[in-house]
Tab-separated table of C-alpha atoms and ligand atoms in Angstrom:
chain	number	residue	atom	x	y	z
A	283	MET	CA	30.541	2.841	0.327
A	284	ALA	CA	31.593	6.262	1.018
A	285	ASN	CA	32.076	7.495	4.649
A	286	PRO	CA	28.520	8.388	5.660
A	287	THR	CA	29.753	11.296	7.539
A	288	SER	CA	31.791	12.848	4.610
A	289	THR	CA	31.002	16.413	3.881
A	290	ASP	CA	30.454	15.480	0.260
A	291	LEU	CA	27.693	12.791	0.918
A	292	LEU	CA	26.155	15.165	3.391
A	293	SER	CA	25.864	17.985	0.883
A	294	GLN	CA	24.180	15.390	-1.441
A	295	ILE	CA	21.831	14.505	1.260
A	296	LEU	CA	21.122	18.378	1.816
A	297	GLN	CA	20.532	18.731	-2.027
A	298	VAL	CA	17.945	16.043	-1.921
A	299	SER	CA	16.164	17.476	1.106
A	300	THR	CA	15.994	21.002	-0.402
A	301	ARG	CA	14.525	19.551	-3.504
A	302	GLN	CA	12.143	17.566	-1.530
A	303	GLN	CA	10.742	20.691	0.401
A	304	PRO	CA	7.781	21.426	-1.875
A	305	GLU	CA	6.585	17.717	-1.514
A	306	MET	CA	7.369	17.853	2.240
A	307	LEU	CA	5.040	20.837	2.634
A	308	GLN	CA	2.231	19.071	0.699
A	309	THR	CA	2.637	15.940	2.854
A	310	LEU	CA	2.682	18.242	6.011
A	311	GLN	CA	-0.529	20.115	4.863
A	312	ARG	CA	-2.338	16.855	4.276
A	313	LEU	CA	-1.068	15.662	7.742
A	314	VAL	CA	-2.060	18.951	9.499
A	315	GLU	CA	-5.448	18.996	7.715
A	316	THR	CA	-6.028	15.495	9.121
A	317	GLU	CA	-6.883	16.645	12.531
A	318	SER	CA	-5.851	14.345	15.316
A	319	PRO	CA	-6.775	15.457	18.933
A	320	SER	CA	-5.691	12.942	21.395
A	321	ASP	CA	-9.224	12.075	22.710
A	322	ASN	CA	-10.802	11.442	19.191
A	323	LYS	CA	-10.038	7.826	18.189
A	324	ALA	CA	-11.524	8.119	14.934
A	325	ALA	CA	-9.785	11.304	13.826
A	326	VAL	CA	-6.468	10.112	15.215
A	327	ASP	CA	-6.746	6.859	13.206
A	328	GLN	CA	-7.418	8.771	10.000
A	329	ALA	CA	-4.155	10.481	10.251
A	330	GLY	CA	-2.515	7.109	11.324
A	331	SER	CA	-3.968	5.460	8.058
A	332	TYR	CA	-2.488	8.391	6.055
A	333	LEU	CA	0.858	7.905	7.514
A	334	ALA	CA	0.794	4.240	7.188
A	335	GLN	CA	-0.090	4.511	3.545
A	336	GLU	CA	2.864	6.915	3.098
A	337	PHE	CA	5.542	4.821	4.927
A	338	GLU	CA	4.419	1.779	3.008
A	339	ARG	CA	4.657	3.764	-0.333
A	340	GLN	CA	8.324	4.212	0.483
A	341	GLY	CA	8.991	0.429	1.443
A	342	GLY	CA	8.331	0.445	5.287
A	343	ARG	CA	7.024	-2.616	7.035
A	344	VAL	CA	4.006	-1.227	8.805
A	345	THR	CA	2.628	-2.585	12.041
A	346	ILE	CA	-0.557	-1.250	13.592
A	347	HIS	CA	-0.819	-1.710	17.248
A	348	ARG	CA	-4.555	-1.450	18.041
A	349	VAL	CA	-5.747	0.368	21.017
A	350	VAL	CA	-9.311	0.563	22.134
A	351	ASP	CA	-9.745	4.055	23.758
A	352	PHE	CA	-7.266	6.083	21.847
A	353	GLY	CA	-5.839	6.005	18.240
A	354	ASN	CA	-3.699	3.071	17.084
A	355	HIS	CA	-0.056	3.424	17.302
A	356	LEU	CA	2.249	2.810	14.236
A	357	GLN	CA	5.513	1.277	14.121
A	358	VAL	CA	7.453	0.995	10.897
A	359	GLU	CA	10.582	-0.886	10.123
A	360	PHE	CA	13.097	-0.063	7.595
A	361	PRO	CA	15.882	-2.470	6.752
A	362	GLY	CA	19.592	-1.606	7.470
A	363	ARG	CA	22.955	-3.526	8.219
A	364	SER	CA	21.929	-6.869	9.308
A	365	GLY	CA	22.824	-8.138	12.741
A	366	GLN	CA	22.849	-4.604	14.173
A	367	LYS	CA	20.310	-3.005	16.640
A	368	PRO	CA	18.074	-0.479	15.065
A	369	VAL	CA	17.889	3.105	15.645
A	370	MET	CA	14.407	4.210	16.900
A	371	LEU	CA	12.800	7.323	15.561
A	372	LEU	CA	10.261	8.293	18.150
A	373	GLY	CA	7.267	10.646	17.777
A	374	HIS	CA	3.570	11.067	18.159
A	375	PHE	CA	0.690	12.277	15.925
A	376	ASP	CA	-1.967	13.376	18.391
A	377	THR	CA	-2.282	16.973	18.981
A	378	VAL	CA	-3.688	19.132	21.692
A	379	TRP	CA	-6.232	20.798	19.370
A	380	PRO	CA	-9.662	19.868	19.296
A	381	LEU	CA	-11.379	18.854	16.027
A	382	GLY	CA	-12.487	21.951	14.079
A	383	THR	CA	-9.592	24.046	15.082
A	384	LEU	CA	-8.662	24.200	11.436
A	385	ALA	CA	-11.593	26.661	10.982
A	386	ASN	CA	-9.748	29.497	12.808
A	387	MET	CA	-6.272	28.128	12.496
A	388	PRO	CA	-5.935	26.796	8.894
A	389	PHE	CA	-2.797	25.556	7.564
A	390	ARG	CA	-1.096	28.123	5.807
A	391	VAL	CA	2.309	29.329	4.565
A	392	ALA	CA	3.313	32.841	4.903
A	393	GLY	CA	6.641	34.983	5.495
A	394	GLY	CA	8.811	31.872	5.676
A	395	ARG	CA	6.598	29.934	8.157
A	396	ALA	CA	4.184	27.311	8.052
A	397	TYR	CA	1.082	27.573	10.469
A	398	GLY	CA	-1.560	25.272	11.824
A	399	PRO	CA	-2.704	23.129	14.730
A	400	GLY	CA	0.096	20.569	15.504
A	401	VAL	CA	2.372	21.744	12.814
A	402	LEU	CA	5.196	22.333	15.494
A	403	ASP	CA	4.245	19.744	18.035
A	404	MET	CA	4.861	17.582	16.152
A	405	LYS	CA	3.664	16.853	12.816
A	406	THR	CA	6.517	18.566	10.930
A	407	GLY	CA	8.817	16.005	12.879
A	408	ILE	CA	7.070	13.178	11.440
A	409	VAL	CA	7.231	14.535	7.803
A	410	MET	CA	11.082	15.223	8.376
A	411	LEU	CA	11.784	11.727	9.532
A	412	MET	CA	9.850	10.373	6.597
A	413	TYR	CA	11.741	12.474	3.977
A	414	ALA	CA	15.148	11.966	5.732
A	415	LEU	CA	14.678	8.122	5.093
A	416	ARG	CA	13.558	9.001	1.768
A	417	ALA	CA	16.538	10.869	0.893
A	418	LEU	CA	18.876	8.109	2.152
A	419	ASN	CA	16.916	5.501	-0.025
A	420	GLU	CA	17.112	7.913	-2.942
A	421	LEU	CA	20.902	8.430	-2.673
A	422	GLY	CA	21.192	4.584	-2.315
A	423	ILE	CA	22.720	4.929	1.227
A	424	ARG	CA	21.910	1.589	2.857
A	425	ASP	CA	24.960	1.237	4.947
A	426	HIS	CA	23.353	2.222	8.135
A	427	ARG	CA	21.591	0.537	11.000
A	428	PRO	CA	17.896	-0.740	10.577
A	429	VAL	CA	15.356	1.770	11.656
A	430	THR	CA	12.339	1.465	13.762
A	431	VAL	CA	9.767	4.393	13.730
A	432	LEU	CA	7.276	4.549	16.319
A	433	LEU	CA	4.568	7.053	16.356
A	434	ASP	CA	2.178	7.110	19.163
A	435	THR	CA	-1.073	8.750	19.617
A	436	ASP	CA	-1.495	9.701	23.423
A	437	GLU	CA	1.803	11.621	24.055
A	438	GLU	CA	-0.170	14.751	24.761
A	439	ILE	CA	-2.269	13.195	27.425
A	440	GLY	CA	0.643	11.119	29.172
A	441	SER	CA	1.189	8.101	26.820
A	442	ASP	CA	-0.516	5.713	29.189
A	443	SER	CA	-1.638	3.427	26.432
A	444	SER	CA	1.688	3.633	24.402
A	445	ARG	CA	4.322	3.537	27.334
A	446	SER	CA	4.931	-0.170	27.504
A	447	LEU	CA	5.107	-0.410	23.663
A	448	ILE	CA	7.624	2.550	23.666
A	449	GLU	CA	9.684	0.953	26.178
A	450	SER	CA	9.766	-2.564	24.743
A	451	ILE	CA	10.903	-1.311	21.621
A	452	ALA	CA	13.463	1.046	22.950
A	453	ARG	CA	15.006	-1.793	24.806
A	454	GLN	CA	15.896	-3.468	21.548
A	455	CYS	CA	17.473	-0.205	20.076
A	456	GLU	CA	20.895	1.271	19.907
A	457	ALA	CA	19.787	4.734	20.349
A	458	VAL	CA	16.606	6.944	20.327
A	459	LEU	CA	16.162	9.975	18.180
A	460	VAL	CA	12.970	12.070	19.265
A	461	LEU	CA	11.322	14.260	16.644
A	462	GLU	CA	9.638	16.540	19.119
A	463	PRO	CA	10.309	20.261	18.211
A	464	ALA	CA	13.749	21.933	18.910
A	465	GLN	CA	14.127	24.194	21.771
A	466	GLY	CA	13.798	27.943	21.165
A	467	THR	CA	13.720	29.843	17.974
A	468	GLN	CA	17.503	28.893	17.342
A	469	GLY	CA	16.513	25.170	17.490
A	470	SER	CA	18.804	23.693	20.342
A	471	LEU	CA	18.710	19.995	20.868
A	472	LYS	CA	17.263	18.656	24.061
A	473	THR	CA	19.574	16.416	26.338
A	474	SER	CA	17.560	16.595	29.456
A	475	ARG	CA	14.024	16.891	30.259
A	476	LYS	CA	12.360	17.155	33.541
A	477	GLY	CA	10.215	14.365	35.180
A	478	VAL	CA	6.518	15.133	35.298
A	479	GLY	CA	3.784	14.064	37.673
A	480	ALA	CA	0.392	14.985	38.874
A	481	TYR	CA	-1.308	14.673	42.116
A	482	THR	CA	-5.069	15.598	43.119
A	483	ILE	CA	-5.608	16.469	46.734
A	484	HIS	CA	-9.288	16.089	47.636
A	485	VAL	CA	-10.631	17.361	50.907
A	486	HIS	CA	-13.791	16.192	52.278
A	487	GLY	CA	-15.108	18.649	55.138
A	488	GLN	CA	-18.457	19.123	56.873
A	489	ALA	CA	-21.171	21.155	55.194
A	490	SER	CA	-23.346	23.696	57.252
A	491	HIS	CA	-25.303	26.890	56.809
A	492	ALA	CA	-22.950	29.765	57.006
A	493	GLY	CA	-25.236	31.738	58.986
A	494	VAL	CA	-27.322	29.537	61.103
A	495	ASP	CA	-24.786	26.824	61.994
A	496	PHE	CA	-21.468	28.180	60.889
A	497	GLU	CA	-19.572	26.360	63.960
A	498	LYS	CA	-20.828	23.066	62.915
A	499	GLY	CA	-19.052	23.324	59.555
A	500	HIS	CA	-15.794	22.158	58.635
A	501	SER	CA	-14.635	24.051	55.411
A	502	ALA	CA	-12.980	21.866	52.829
A	503	ILE	CA	-12.076	25.136	51.215
A	504	LEU	CA	-10.062	26.309	54.114
A	505	GLU	CA	-8.515	22.906	54.725
A	506	LEU	CA	-7.553	22.824	51.206
A	507	SER	CA	-6.053	26.261	51.127
A	508	ARG	CA	-3.810	25.231	54.108
A	509	GLN	CA	-2.853	22.015	52.152
A	510	ILE	CA	-1.880	24.214	49.044
A	511	LEU	CA	0.445	26.395	51.117
A	512	GLU	CA	1.937	23.348	52.380
A	513	VAL	CA	2.575	21.666	49.013
A	514	ALA	CA	3.960	24.741	47.424
A	515	LYS	CA	6.738	24.453	50.220
A	516	PHE	CA	7.958	21.308	48.456
A	517	THR	CA	9.216	23.335	45.529
A	518	ASP	CA	12.834	23.716	45.670
A	519	VAL	CA	14.028	25.516	42.369
A	520	GLY	CA	17.685	24.993	43.003
A	521	ARG	CA	17.241	21.102	42.840
A	522	GLY	CA	14.939	21.511	39.926
A	523	ILE	CA	11.857	20.557	41.731
A	524	THR	CA	8.673	22.569	41.114
A	525	VAL	CA	5.039	22.016	42.601
A	526	ASN	CA	2.422	23.894	40.804
A	527	PRO	CA	-1.304	23.908	42.254
A	528	GLY	CA	-2.653	24.611	38.890
A	529	VAL	CA	-6.604	23.978	39.196
A	530	VAL	CA	-8.821	24.323	42.310
A	531	ARG	CA	-12.365	23.267	42.525
A	532	GLY	CA	-14.729	23.646	45.760
A	533	GLY	CA	-17.786	24.618	47.353
A	534	THR	CA	-21.123	25.124	46.202
A	535	ARG	CA	-22.459	28.633	47.401
A	536	SER	CA	-21.060	31.390	49.314
A	537	ASN	CA	-23.514	30.871	52.232
A	538	VAL	CA	-22.656	27.279	52.487
A	539	VAL	CA	-19.634	26.026	54.560
A	540	ALA	CA	-17.955	23.925	51.860
A	541	ALA	CA	-18.058	20.213	52.082
A	542	GLU	CA	-15.868	19.453	49.248
A	543	ALA	CA	-12.853	20.912	47.544
A	544	SER	CA	-9.850	19.750	45.608
A	545	VAL	CA	-6.721	20.833	43.854
A	546	ASP	CA	-4.868	19.254	40.770
A	547	VAL	CA	-1.021	19.800	41.261
A	548	ASP	CA	1.643	19.355	38.548
A	549	ILE	CA	5.075	18.368	39.807
A	550	ARG	CA	8.463	18.373	37.916
A	551	ILE	CA	11.719	16.732	38.945
A	552	ALA	CA	15.231	17.228	37.344
A	553	ARG	CA	16.662	13.962	39.017
A	554	VAL	CA	15.014	10.562	39.340
A	555	ALA	CA	16.602	10.449	42.859
A	556	ASP	CA	14.338	13.114	44.092
A	557	ALA	CA	11.128	11.188	43.030
A	558	GLY	CA	10.891	9.080	46.348
A	559	GLU	CA	11.246	12.021	48.629
A	560	LEU	CA	8.524	13.979	46.887
A	561	GLU	CA	6.294	10.972	46.854
A	562	GLN	CA	6.693	10.473	50.595
A	563	LYS	CA	5.926	14.196	51.236
A	564	PHE	CA	2.724	14.037	49.349
A	565	SER	CA	1.690	10.775	51.065
A	566	GLY	CA	2.556	12.307	54.410
A	567	LEU	CA	0.143	15.129	54.239
A	568	ARG	CA	-2.361	15.066	57.128
A	569	PRO	CA	-5.346	17.541	57.704
A	570	PHE	CA	-4.859	20.536	59.854
A	571	ASP	CA	-8.770	20.373	60.807
A	572	PRO	CA	-9.286	16.850	62.281
A	573	HIS	CA	-12.761	16.786	61.032
A	574	CYS	CA	-11.624	16.922	57.411
A	575	ARG	CA	-10.341	14.095	55.578
A	576	LEU	CA	-7.836	14.022	52.779
A	577	GLU	CA	-7.570	11.903	49.742
A	578	VAL	CA	-4.308	12.159	47.846
A	579	THR	CA	-3.948	10.505	44.495
A	580	GLY	CA	-1.447	10.388	41.917
A	581	GLY	CA	2.309	10.332	41.321
A	582	LEU	CA	5.126	10.630	38.859
A	583	ASN	CA	4.137	10.024	35.252
A	584	ARG	CA	7.317	10.465	33.442
A	585	PRO	CA	10.693	9.929	34.951
A	586	PRO	CA	13.249	12.590	34.138
A	587	MET	CA	15.378	12.424	31.088
A	588	GLU	CA	18.906	13.004	32.595
A	589	ARG	CA	21.955	13.995	30.530
A	590	THR	CA	23.787	10.670	30.443
A	591	PRO	CA	27.092	10.024	28.595
A	592	GLY	CA	25.221	8.299	25.835
A	593	THR	CA	23.092	11.226	25.084
A	594	VAL	CA	26.101	13.460	25.175
A	595	ARG	CA	27.734	11.204	22.477
A	596	LEU	CA	24.698	11.460	20.237
A	597	LEU	CA	24.634	15.289	20.825
A	598	GLU	CA	28.471	15.494	19.795
A	599	ALA	CA	27.556	13.354	16.761
A	600	ALA	CA	24.924	15.781	15.699
A	601	GLN	CA	26.881	18.863	16.449
A	602	ASN	CA	29.695	17.583	14.290
A	603	LEU	CA	27.347	16.970	11.400
A	604	ALA	CA	25.584	20.394	11.873
A	605	LYS	CA	28.979	22.015	11.676
A	606	SER	CA	29.614	20.402	8.414
A	607	LEU	CA	26.265	21.659	7.284
A	608	GLY	CA	27.115	25.038	8.369
A	609	MET	CA	24.839	25.136	11.243
A	610	ASP	CA	25.521	25.965	14.870
A	611	LEU	CA	23.734	23.473	17.093
A	612	GLY	CA	23.042	24.341	20.728
A	613	GLU	CA	21.991	22.057	23.641
A	614	SER	CA	19.344	22.838	26.160
A	615	ALA	CA	17.395	21.313	29.205
A	616	THR	CA	13.524	21.750	29.357
A	617	GLY	CA	10.872	21.448	31.973
A	618	GLY	CA	8.658	19.712	29.542
A	619	GLY	CA	8.523	15.853	29.378
A	620	SER	CA	8.174	13.725	26.262
A	621	ASP	CA	8.202	10.129	25.349
A	622	GLY	CA	12.052	10.457	25.285
A	623	ASN	CA	11.876	10.436	29.150
A	624	PHE	CA	10.775	6.824	29.106
A	625	THR	CA	13.446	5.522	26.720
A	626	SER	CA	16.293	7.638	28.521
A	627	ALA	CA	15.153	6.280	32.009
A	628	LEU	CA	15.806	2.728	30.592
A	629	GLY	CA	19.337	3.891	29.960
A	630	ILE	CA	18.976	3.867	26.152
A	631	PRO	CA	21.037	6.839	24.772
A	632	THR	CA	18.099	9.523	23.930
A	633	LEU	CA	18.536	12.602	21.853
A	634	ASP	CA	15.400	14.891	21.786
A	635	GLY	CA	14.441	18.149	19.950
A	636	LEU	CA	15.393	16.856	16.470
A	637	GLY	CA	12.127	17.955	14.885
A	638	ALA	CA	11.120	21.276	13.635
A	639	VAL	CA	12.390	24.908	14.564
A	640	GLY	CA	9.449	27.258	15.281
A	641	GLU	CA	7.532	28.775	18.027
A	642	GLY	CA	4.038	28.701	19.637
A	643	ALA	CA	3.513	25.061	20.455
A	644	HIS	CA	0.043	24.477	21.975
A	645	ALA	CA	-0.625	28.330	21.188
A	646	ALA	CA	-2.721	29.965	18.477
A	647	HIS	CA	0.412	31.093	16.557
A	648	GLU	CA	2.014	27.659	16.482
A	649	CYS	CA	4.327	27.662	13.433
A	650	ILE	CA	7.636	26.396	11.983
A	651	PHE	CA	10.371	28.359	10.366
A	652	LEU	CA	10.752	26.785	6.763
A	653	ASP	CA	14.298	27.774	6.237
A	654	HIS	CA	15.409	25.146	8.738
A	655	LEU	CA	13.549	22.365	7.333
A	656	PRO	CA	16.020	21.112	4.643
A	657	LEU	CA	19.101	21.455	6.896
A	658	ARG	CA	17.279	19.691	9.762
A	659	THR	CA	15.986	17.036	7.504
A	660	ALA	CA	19.557	16.403	6.202
A	661	LEU	CA	21.075	16.489	9.781
A	662	LEU	CA	18.551	13.593	10.860
A	663	ALA	CA	19.425	11.661	7.719
A	664	GLY	CA	23.043	12.117	8.467
A	665	LEU	CA	22.638	11.130	12.113
A	666	ASN	CA	20.986	8.014	11.022
A	667	THR	CA	24.115	7.048	9.159
A	668	THR	CA	26.605	7.827	11.797
A	669	ILE	CA	25.088	5.987	14.915
B	274	ZN	ZN1	5.041	16.694	21.378
């Protein structure tokens, strides 16, 4: 068996992944055209069935984890050196795009880019991992760790139904490679992500006629406004803590002192150590107007993915391979969370952003850059053989 990291072998892998590109695009088109919004189980399951069939065709052992309210999660095992812990390849095939988006945003290839709902986040990443494994298989490279692919269906809405599955599989793995899109148009890898949480502050006030009984009213909107100013003070950009009151609701008519009002707040933290303090601050909120009552719900949903030594080792391995492929691979931190936050918080070395390079995730111009595709697929295949 040749040294898997040898430049020679790497260039063979690159040749295969370059040759695979037309077929990869066909697979990608089929996957993008099978729309899969997180909240539509039937649609997501259709995408899952297609993926299951493709993985089975390439010799993967597929397990479907059934879920009642969301799409079924997909686990696929590929064999490797016996007695070794597997590498986990992690992704999701739900998208933020509602059914019917294709009518205005069809899959199309133009100007060296491929467009379509979910093409960047993260259907191309799934196709890349599929073809990276195919390339290894085609070249007869079997001297690597076993591979466990986990693709879930509710990442875009917080991974409530997949979190325990992700964590239980990750605990048995040596490392986790996350196929979320790379950062920026140069395609940096992600070694840290902020933790993400959400709170809702609901104010119950006292309604009254704004003209006749103004004094009898206790405005939920006024109280909420003060609370919003209060939570805005929790932001500490220097420590990587941000608090964003993103949605407000309240009141019924302008001539009524509002009885109800609420705000949805997004929180981000860079370090897990800051979670407790922030939680205390939210639970310590008290009404300014004693006739108003506060209901505060929520908390941290994803712990931060911190830049651990294990993650740095994975990054360095990827950067070395990239150099052999003639690529310059950067490193970045992001405020956005992913399923990699869960695995990293367990202490499993996790490297994220190994998926497609492109721009416009969650936006109408969402696209991937095609010239990165063979290189990144080869990088992923190479990384699989070096861990
Ligand atoms: Zn994603």
